[in-house]
mmCIF file of C-alpha atoms in Angstrom:
data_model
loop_
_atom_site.group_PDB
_atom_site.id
_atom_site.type_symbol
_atom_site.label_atom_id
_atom_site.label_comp_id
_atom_site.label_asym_id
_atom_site.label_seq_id
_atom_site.Cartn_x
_atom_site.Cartn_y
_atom_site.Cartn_z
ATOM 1 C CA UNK J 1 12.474 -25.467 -21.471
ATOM 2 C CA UNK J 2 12.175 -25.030 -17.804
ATOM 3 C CA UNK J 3 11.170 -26.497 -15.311
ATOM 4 C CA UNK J 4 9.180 -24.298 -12.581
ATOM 5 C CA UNK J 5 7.549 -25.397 -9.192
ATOM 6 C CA UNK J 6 6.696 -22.173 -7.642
ATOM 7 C CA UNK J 7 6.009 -22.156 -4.141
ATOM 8 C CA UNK J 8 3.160 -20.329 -3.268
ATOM 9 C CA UNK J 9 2.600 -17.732 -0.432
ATOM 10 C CA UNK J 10 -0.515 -15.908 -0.359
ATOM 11 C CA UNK J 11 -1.673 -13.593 2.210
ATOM 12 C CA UNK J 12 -5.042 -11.335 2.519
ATOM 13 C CA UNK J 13 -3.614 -8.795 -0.494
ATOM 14 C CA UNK J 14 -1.353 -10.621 -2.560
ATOM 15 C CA UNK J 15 -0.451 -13.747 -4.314
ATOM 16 C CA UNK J 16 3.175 -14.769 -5.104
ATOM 17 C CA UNK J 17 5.115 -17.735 -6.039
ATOM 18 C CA UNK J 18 8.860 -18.027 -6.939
ATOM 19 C CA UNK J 19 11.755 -20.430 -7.690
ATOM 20 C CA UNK J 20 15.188 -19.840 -8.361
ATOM 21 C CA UNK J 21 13.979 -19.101 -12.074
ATOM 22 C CA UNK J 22 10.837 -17.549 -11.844
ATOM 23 C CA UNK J 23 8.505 -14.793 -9.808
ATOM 24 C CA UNK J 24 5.096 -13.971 -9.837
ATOM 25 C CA UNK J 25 3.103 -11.415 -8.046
ATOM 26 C CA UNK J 26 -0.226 -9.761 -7.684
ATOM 27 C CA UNK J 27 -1.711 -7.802 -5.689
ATOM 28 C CA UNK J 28 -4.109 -5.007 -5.573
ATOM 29 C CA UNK J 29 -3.226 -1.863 -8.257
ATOM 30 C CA UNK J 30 -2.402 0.530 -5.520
ATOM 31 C CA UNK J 31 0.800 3.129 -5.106
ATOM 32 C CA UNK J 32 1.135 1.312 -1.485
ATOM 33 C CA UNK J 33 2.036 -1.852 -3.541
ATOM 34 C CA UNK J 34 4.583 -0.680 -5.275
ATOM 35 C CA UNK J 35 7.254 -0.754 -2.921
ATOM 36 C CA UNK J 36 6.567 -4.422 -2.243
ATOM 37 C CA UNK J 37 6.992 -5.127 -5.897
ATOM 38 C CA UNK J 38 10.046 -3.541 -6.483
ATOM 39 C CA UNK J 39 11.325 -5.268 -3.192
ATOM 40 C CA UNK J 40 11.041 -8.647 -4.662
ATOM 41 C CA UNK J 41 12.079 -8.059 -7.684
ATOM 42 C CA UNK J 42 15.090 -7.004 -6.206
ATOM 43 C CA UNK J 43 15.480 -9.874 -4.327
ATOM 44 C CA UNK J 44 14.817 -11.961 -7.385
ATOM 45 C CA UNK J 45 17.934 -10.268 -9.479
ATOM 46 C CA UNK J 46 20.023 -10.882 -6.515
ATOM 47 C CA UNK J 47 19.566 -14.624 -6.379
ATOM 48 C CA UNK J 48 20.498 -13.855 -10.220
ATOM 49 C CA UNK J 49 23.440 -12.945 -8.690
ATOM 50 C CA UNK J 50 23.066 -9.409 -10.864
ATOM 51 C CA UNK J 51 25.618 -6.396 -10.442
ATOM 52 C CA UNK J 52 24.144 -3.462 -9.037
ATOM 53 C CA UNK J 53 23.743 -1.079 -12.178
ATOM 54 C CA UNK J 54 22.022 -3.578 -14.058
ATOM 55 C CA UNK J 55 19.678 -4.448 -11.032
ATOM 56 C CA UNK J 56 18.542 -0.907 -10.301
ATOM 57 C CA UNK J 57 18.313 -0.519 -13.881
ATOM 58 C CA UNK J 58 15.944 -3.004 -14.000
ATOM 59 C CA UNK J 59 14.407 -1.950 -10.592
ATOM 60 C CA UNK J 60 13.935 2.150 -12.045
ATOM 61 C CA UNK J 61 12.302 0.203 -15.171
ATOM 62 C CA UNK J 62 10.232 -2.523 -13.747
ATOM 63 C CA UNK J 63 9.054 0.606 -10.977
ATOM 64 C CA UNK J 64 7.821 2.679 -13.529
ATOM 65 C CA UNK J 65 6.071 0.040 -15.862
ATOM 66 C CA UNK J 66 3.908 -0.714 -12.539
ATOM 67 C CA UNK J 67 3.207 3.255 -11.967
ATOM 68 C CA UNK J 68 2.083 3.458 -15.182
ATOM 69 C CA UNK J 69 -0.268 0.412 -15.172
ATOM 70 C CA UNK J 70 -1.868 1.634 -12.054
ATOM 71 C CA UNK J 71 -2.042 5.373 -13.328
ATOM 72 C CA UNK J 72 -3.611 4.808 -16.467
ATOM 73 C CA UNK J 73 -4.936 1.185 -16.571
ATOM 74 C CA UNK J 74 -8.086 -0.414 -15.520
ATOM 75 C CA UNK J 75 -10.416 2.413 -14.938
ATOM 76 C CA UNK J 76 -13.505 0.897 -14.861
ATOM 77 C CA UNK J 77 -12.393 -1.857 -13.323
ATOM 78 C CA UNK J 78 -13.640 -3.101 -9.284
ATOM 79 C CA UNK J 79 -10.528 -3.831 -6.859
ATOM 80 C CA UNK J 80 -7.858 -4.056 -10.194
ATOM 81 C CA UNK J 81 -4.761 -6.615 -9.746
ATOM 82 C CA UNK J 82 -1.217 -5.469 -11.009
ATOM 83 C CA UNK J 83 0.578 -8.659 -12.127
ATOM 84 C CA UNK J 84 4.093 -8.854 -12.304
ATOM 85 C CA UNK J 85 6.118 -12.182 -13.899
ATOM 86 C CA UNK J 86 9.811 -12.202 -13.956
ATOM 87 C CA UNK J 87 11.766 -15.126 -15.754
ATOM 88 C CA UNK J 88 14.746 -15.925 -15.693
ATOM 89 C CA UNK J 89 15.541 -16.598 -20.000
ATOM 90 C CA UNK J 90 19.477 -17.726 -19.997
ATOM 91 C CA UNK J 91 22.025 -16.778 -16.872
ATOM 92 C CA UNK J 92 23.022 -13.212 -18.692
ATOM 93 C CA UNK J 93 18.948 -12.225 -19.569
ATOM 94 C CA UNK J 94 15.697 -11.785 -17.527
ATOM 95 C CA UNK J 95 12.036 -11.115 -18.795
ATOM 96 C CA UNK J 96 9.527 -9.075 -16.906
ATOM 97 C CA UNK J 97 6.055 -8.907 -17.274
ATOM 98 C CA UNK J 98 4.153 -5.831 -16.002
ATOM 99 C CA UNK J 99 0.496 -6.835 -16.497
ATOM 100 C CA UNK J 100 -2.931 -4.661 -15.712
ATOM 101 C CA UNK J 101 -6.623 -4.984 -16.285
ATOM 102 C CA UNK J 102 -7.086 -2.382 -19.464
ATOM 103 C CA UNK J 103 -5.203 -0.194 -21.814
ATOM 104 C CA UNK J 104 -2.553 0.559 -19.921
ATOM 105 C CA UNK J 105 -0.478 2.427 -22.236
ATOM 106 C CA UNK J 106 -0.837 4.754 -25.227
ATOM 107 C CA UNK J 107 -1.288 2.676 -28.193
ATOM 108 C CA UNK J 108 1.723 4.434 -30.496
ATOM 109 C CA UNK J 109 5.190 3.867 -28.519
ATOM 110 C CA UNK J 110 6.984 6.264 -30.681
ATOM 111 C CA UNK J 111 4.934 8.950 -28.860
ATOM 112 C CA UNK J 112 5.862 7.120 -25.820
ATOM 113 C CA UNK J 113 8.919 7.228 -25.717
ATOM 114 C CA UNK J 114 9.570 10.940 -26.782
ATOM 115 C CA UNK J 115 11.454 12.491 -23.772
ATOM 116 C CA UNK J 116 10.354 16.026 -23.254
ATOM 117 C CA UNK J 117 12.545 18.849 -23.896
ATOM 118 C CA UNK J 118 14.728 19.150 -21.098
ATOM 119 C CA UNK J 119 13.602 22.694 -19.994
ATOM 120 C CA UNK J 120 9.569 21.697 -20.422
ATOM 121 C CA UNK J 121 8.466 21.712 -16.992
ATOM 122 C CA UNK J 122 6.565 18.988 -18.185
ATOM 123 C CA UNK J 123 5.427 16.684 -14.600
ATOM 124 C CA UNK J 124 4.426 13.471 -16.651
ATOM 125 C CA UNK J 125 5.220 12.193 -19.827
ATOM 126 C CA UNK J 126 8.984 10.438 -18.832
ATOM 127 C CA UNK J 127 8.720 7.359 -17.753
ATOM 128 C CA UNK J 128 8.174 5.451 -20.444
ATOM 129 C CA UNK J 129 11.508 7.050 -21.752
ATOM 130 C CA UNK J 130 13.164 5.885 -19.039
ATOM 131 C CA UNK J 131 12.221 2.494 -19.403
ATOM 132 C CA UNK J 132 13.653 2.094 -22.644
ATOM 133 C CA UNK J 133 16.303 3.474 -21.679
ATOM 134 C CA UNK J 134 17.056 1.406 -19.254
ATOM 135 C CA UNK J 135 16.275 -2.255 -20.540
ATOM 136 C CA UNK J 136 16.940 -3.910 -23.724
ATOM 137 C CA UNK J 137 13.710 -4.039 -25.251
ATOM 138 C CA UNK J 138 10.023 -3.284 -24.594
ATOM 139 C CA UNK J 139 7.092 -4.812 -25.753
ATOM 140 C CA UNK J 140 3.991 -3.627 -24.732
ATOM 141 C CA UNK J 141 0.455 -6.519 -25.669
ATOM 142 C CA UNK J 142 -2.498 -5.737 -25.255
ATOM 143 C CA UNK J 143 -6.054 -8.479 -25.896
ATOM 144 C CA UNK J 144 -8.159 -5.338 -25.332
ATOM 145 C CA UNK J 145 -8.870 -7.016 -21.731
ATOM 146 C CA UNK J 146 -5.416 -7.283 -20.720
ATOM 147 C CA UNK J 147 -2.218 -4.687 -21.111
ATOM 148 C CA UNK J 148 1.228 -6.706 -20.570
ATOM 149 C CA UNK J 149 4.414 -4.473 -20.772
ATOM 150 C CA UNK J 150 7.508 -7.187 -21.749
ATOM 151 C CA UNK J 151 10.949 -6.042 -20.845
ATOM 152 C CA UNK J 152 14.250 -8.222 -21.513
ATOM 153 C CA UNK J 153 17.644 -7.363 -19.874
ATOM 154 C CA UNK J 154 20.705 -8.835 -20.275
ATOM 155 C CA UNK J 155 23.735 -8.189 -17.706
ATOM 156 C CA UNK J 156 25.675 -6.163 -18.923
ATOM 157 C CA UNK J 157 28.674 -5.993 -15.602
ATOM 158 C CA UNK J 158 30.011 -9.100 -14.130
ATOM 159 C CA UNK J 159 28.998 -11.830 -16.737
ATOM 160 C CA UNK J 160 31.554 -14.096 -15.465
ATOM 161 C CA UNK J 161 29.722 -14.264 -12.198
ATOM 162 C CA UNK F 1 1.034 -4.484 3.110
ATOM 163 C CA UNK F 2 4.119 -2.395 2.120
ATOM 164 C CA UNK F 3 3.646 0.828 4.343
ATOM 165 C CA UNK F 4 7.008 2.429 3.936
ATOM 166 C CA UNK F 5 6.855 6.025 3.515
ATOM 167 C CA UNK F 6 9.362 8.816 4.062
ATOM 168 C CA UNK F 7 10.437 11.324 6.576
ATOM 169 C CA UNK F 8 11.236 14.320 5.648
ATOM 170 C CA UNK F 9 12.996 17.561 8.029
ATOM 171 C CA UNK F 10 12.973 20.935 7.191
ATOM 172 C CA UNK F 11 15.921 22.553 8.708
ATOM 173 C CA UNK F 12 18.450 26.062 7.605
ATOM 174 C CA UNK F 13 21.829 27.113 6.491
ATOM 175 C CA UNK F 14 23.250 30.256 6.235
ATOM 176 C CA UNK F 15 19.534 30.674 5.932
ATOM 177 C CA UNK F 16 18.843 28.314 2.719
ATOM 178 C CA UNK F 17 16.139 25.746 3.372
ATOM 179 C CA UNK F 18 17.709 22.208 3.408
ATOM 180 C CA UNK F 19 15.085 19.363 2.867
ATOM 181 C CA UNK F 20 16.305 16.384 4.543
ATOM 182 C CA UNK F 21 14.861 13.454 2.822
ATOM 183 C CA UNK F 22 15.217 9.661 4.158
ATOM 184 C CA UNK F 23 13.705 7.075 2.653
ATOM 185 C CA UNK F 24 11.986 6.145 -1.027
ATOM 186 C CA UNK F 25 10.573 8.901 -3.320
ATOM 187 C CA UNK F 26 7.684 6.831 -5.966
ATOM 188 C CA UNK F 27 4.190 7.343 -6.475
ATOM 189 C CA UNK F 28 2.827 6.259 -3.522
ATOM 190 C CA UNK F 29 5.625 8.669 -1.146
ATOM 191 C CA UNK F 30 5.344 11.204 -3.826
ATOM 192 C CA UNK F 31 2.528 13.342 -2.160
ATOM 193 C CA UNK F 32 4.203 13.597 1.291
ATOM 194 C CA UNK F 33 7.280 14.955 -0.859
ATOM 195 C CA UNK F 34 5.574 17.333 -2.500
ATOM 196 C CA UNK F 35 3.834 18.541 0.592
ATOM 197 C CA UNK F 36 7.661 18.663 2.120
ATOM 198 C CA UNK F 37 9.049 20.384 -0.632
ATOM 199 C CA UNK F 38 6.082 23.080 -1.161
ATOM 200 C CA UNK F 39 6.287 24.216 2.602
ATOM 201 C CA UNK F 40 10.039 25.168 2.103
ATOM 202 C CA UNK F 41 9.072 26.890 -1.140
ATOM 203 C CA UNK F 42 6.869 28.477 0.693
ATOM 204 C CA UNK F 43 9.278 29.993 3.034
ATOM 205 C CA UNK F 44 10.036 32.175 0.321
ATOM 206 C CA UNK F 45 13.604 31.574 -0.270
ATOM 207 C CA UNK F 46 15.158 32.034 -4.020
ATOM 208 C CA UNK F 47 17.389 28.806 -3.204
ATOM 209 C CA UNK F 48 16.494 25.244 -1.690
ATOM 210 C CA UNK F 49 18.590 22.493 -0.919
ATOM 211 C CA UNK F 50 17.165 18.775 -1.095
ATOM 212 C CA UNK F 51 19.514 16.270 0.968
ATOM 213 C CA UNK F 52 19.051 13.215 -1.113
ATOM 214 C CA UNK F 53 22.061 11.046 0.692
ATOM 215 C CA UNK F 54 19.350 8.727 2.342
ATOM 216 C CA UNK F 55 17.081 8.717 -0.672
ATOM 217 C CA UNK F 56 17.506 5.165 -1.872
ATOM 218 C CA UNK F 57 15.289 5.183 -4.880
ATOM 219 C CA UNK F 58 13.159 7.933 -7.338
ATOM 220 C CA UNK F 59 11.163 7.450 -9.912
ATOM 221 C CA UNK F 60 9.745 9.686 -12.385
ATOM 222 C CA UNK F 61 6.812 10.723 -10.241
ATOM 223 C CA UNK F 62 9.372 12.422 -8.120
ATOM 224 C CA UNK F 63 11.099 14.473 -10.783
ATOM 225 C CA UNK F 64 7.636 15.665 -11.335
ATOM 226 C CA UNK F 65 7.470 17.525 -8.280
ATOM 227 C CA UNK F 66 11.428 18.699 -8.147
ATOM 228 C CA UNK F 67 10.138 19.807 -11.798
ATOM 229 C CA UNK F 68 7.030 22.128 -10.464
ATOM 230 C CA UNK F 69 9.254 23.281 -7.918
ATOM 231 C CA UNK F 70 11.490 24.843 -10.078
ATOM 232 C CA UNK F 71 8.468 26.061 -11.782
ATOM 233 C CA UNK F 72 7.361 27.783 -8.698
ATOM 234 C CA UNK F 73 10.919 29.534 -8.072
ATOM 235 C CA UNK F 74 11.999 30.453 -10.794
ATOM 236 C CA UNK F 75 10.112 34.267 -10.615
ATOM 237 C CA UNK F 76 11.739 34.774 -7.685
ATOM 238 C CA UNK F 77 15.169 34.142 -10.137
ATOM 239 C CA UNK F 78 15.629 30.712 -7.712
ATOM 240 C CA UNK F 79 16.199 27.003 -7.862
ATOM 241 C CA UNK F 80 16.571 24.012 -6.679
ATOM 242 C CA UNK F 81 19.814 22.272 -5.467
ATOM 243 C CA UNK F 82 20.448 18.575 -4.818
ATOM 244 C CA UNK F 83 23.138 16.994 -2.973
ATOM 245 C CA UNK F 84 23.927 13.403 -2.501
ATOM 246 C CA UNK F 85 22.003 11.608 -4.996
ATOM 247 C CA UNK F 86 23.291 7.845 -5.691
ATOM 248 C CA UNK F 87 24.216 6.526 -8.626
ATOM 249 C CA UNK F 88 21.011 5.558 -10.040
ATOM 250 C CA UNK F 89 19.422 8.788 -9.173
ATOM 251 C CA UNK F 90 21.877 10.196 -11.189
ATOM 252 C CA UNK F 91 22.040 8.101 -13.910
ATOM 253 C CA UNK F 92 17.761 9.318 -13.973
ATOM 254 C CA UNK F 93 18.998 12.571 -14.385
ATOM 255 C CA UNK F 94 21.258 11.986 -16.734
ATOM 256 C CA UNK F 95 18.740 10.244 -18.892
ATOM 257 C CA UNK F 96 16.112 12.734 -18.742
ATOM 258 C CA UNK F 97 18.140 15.396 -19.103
ATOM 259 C CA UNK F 98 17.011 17.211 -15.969
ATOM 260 C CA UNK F 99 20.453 17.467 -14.502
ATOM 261 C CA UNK F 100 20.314 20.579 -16.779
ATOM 262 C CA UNK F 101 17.645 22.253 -14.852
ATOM 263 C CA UNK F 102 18.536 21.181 -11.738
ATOM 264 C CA UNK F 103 21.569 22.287 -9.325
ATOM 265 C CA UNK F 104 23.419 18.318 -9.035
ATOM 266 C CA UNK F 105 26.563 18.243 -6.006
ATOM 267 C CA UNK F 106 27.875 15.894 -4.538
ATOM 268 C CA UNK F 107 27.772 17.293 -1.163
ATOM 269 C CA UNK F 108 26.149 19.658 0.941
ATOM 270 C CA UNK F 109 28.432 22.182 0.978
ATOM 271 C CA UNK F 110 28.662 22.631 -2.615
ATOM 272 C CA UNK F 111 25.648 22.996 -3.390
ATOM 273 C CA UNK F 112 25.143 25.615 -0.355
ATOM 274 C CA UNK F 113 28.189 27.762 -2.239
ATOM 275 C CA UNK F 114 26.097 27.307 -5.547
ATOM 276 C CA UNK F 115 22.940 28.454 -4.018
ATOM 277 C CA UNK F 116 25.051 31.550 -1.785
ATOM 278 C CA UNK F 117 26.749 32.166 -5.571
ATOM 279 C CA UNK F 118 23.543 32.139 -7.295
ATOM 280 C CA UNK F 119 22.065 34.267 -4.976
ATOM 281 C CA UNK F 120 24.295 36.719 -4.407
ATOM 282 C CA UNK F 121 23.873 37.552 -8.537
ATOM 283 C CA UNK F 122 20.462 37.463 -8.994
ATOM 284 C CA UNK F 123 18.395 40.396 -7.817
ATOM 285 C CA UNK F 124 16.968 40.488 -4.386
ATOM 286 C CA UNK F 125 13.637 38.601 -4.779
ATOM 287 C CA UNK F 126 10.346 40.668 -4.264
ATOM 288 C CA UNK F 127 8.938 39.642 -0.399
#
């Protein structure tokens, strides 16, 4: 159990609230946001006090989960938010969830997840192989309103931290 | 908002192209990169080099266009030649298996002797 008192700040485009355990964004579904996202999360696995490799690991994941969601979720959907929650599970793990208004992903993951061959000149179709590739597991929930993609990472450099 | 983009130079060597890149390469960047990268394909050129030492992140969206560039060069017998990627843009590579299609050096002057090498045995490309 944990305890959490986020601290909000909200401006005109985004909502966010962190402790030392917990962050939560969202803001508006756009590319523009993306780079905000992945800043915080970064600063989030650094107050984790993460090694690099596992942080950009993370990062490349957590970036491409949100590309996705805005690519192919929430199509009929006025101003959509992209949500992102990141929680801190034990000292060695983190959980992120990448949330979007709609189906956000292609329902069968094994399709997913099939990296195309390296000499397709294929311009889509990797990222979701990257992600789990780079984190320990993906989930990916769906309420037919709501599309959450769940990834857990545990440190794998500099436990002993 | 988040308004970082990137800048991007296009300069020569030993008359190669050499894209300068600085900055982060994801989908919202990704169009003013593939503008970048289509005006040096467009000069022509069987090789181009892609500085990536002040690239600091690049997502998939990103080896999309390195991927149609190479699509676009390769009937004039060319391709494309990164140097200076970090760590996690090579680990990308790696993962996807593009460092197979694309040049990867560590510096900029290995990957201009690739390109002069390369060049020098392919046939002269059709102006």
């Amino acid at each position: 159990m944990y305890s959490y008192s986020p601290q909000p700040i909200h401006s005109d485009d985004h909502s966010e609230f962190a402790d030392s355990d917990h962050l939560f964004l969202q803001v508006p579904a756009m590319p523009e946001q993306v780079g905000l996202v992945r800043r915080q999360v970064a600063d989030f696995t650094r107050r984790q006090l993460w090694g690099v490799d596992d942080a950009d690991a993370l990062l490349l994941a957590v970036g491409e989960a949100c590309n996705n969601a805005i690519n192919y979720g929430q199509k009929d959907v006025l101003d959509p938010l992209l949500t992102v929650a990141c929680s801190r599970l034990s000292s060695d793990e983190l959980r992120v969830d990448i949330s979007n208004q709609g189906n956000g992903f292609h329902p069968d993951l094994d399709v997913l997840a099939r990296l195309p061959e390296a000499d397709e000149f294929a311009t889509h179709g990797r990222g979701f192989c990257l992600i789990t590739a780079l984190v320990d597991s993906v989930e990916v929930l769906s309420d037919g309103v709501n599309t959450t993609v769940r990834l857990r990472k545990s440190r794998t450099v500099g436990k002993n931290l | 908002m988040d308004t970082m983009r990137i800048e991007t130079t296009l300069r020569h060597r030993d008359e190669v192209p050499v894209l300068d890149v600085v900055g982060e390469i994801d989908i919202y960047t990704t169009p003013q990169f593939k503008e970048a990268v289509s005006a040096a394909i467009n000069e022509n050129k069987p090789a181009i080099i892609i500085n990536m030492t002040q690239v600091t992140y690049m997502d998939s969206s990103g080896f999309g266009t390195l991927l149609s560039a190479t699509k676009r060069l390769r009937p004039l017998e060319g391709a494309l030649y990164l140097s200076g990627c970090n760590e996690a843009i090579q680990r990308m590579l790696q993962i996807t298996r593009l460092n197979t299609i694309f040049g990867v050096y560590e510096t900029e002057d290995e990957a201009l002797t690739a390109a002069h090498s390369e060049m020098s045995a392919a046939p002269a490309a059709a102006v």
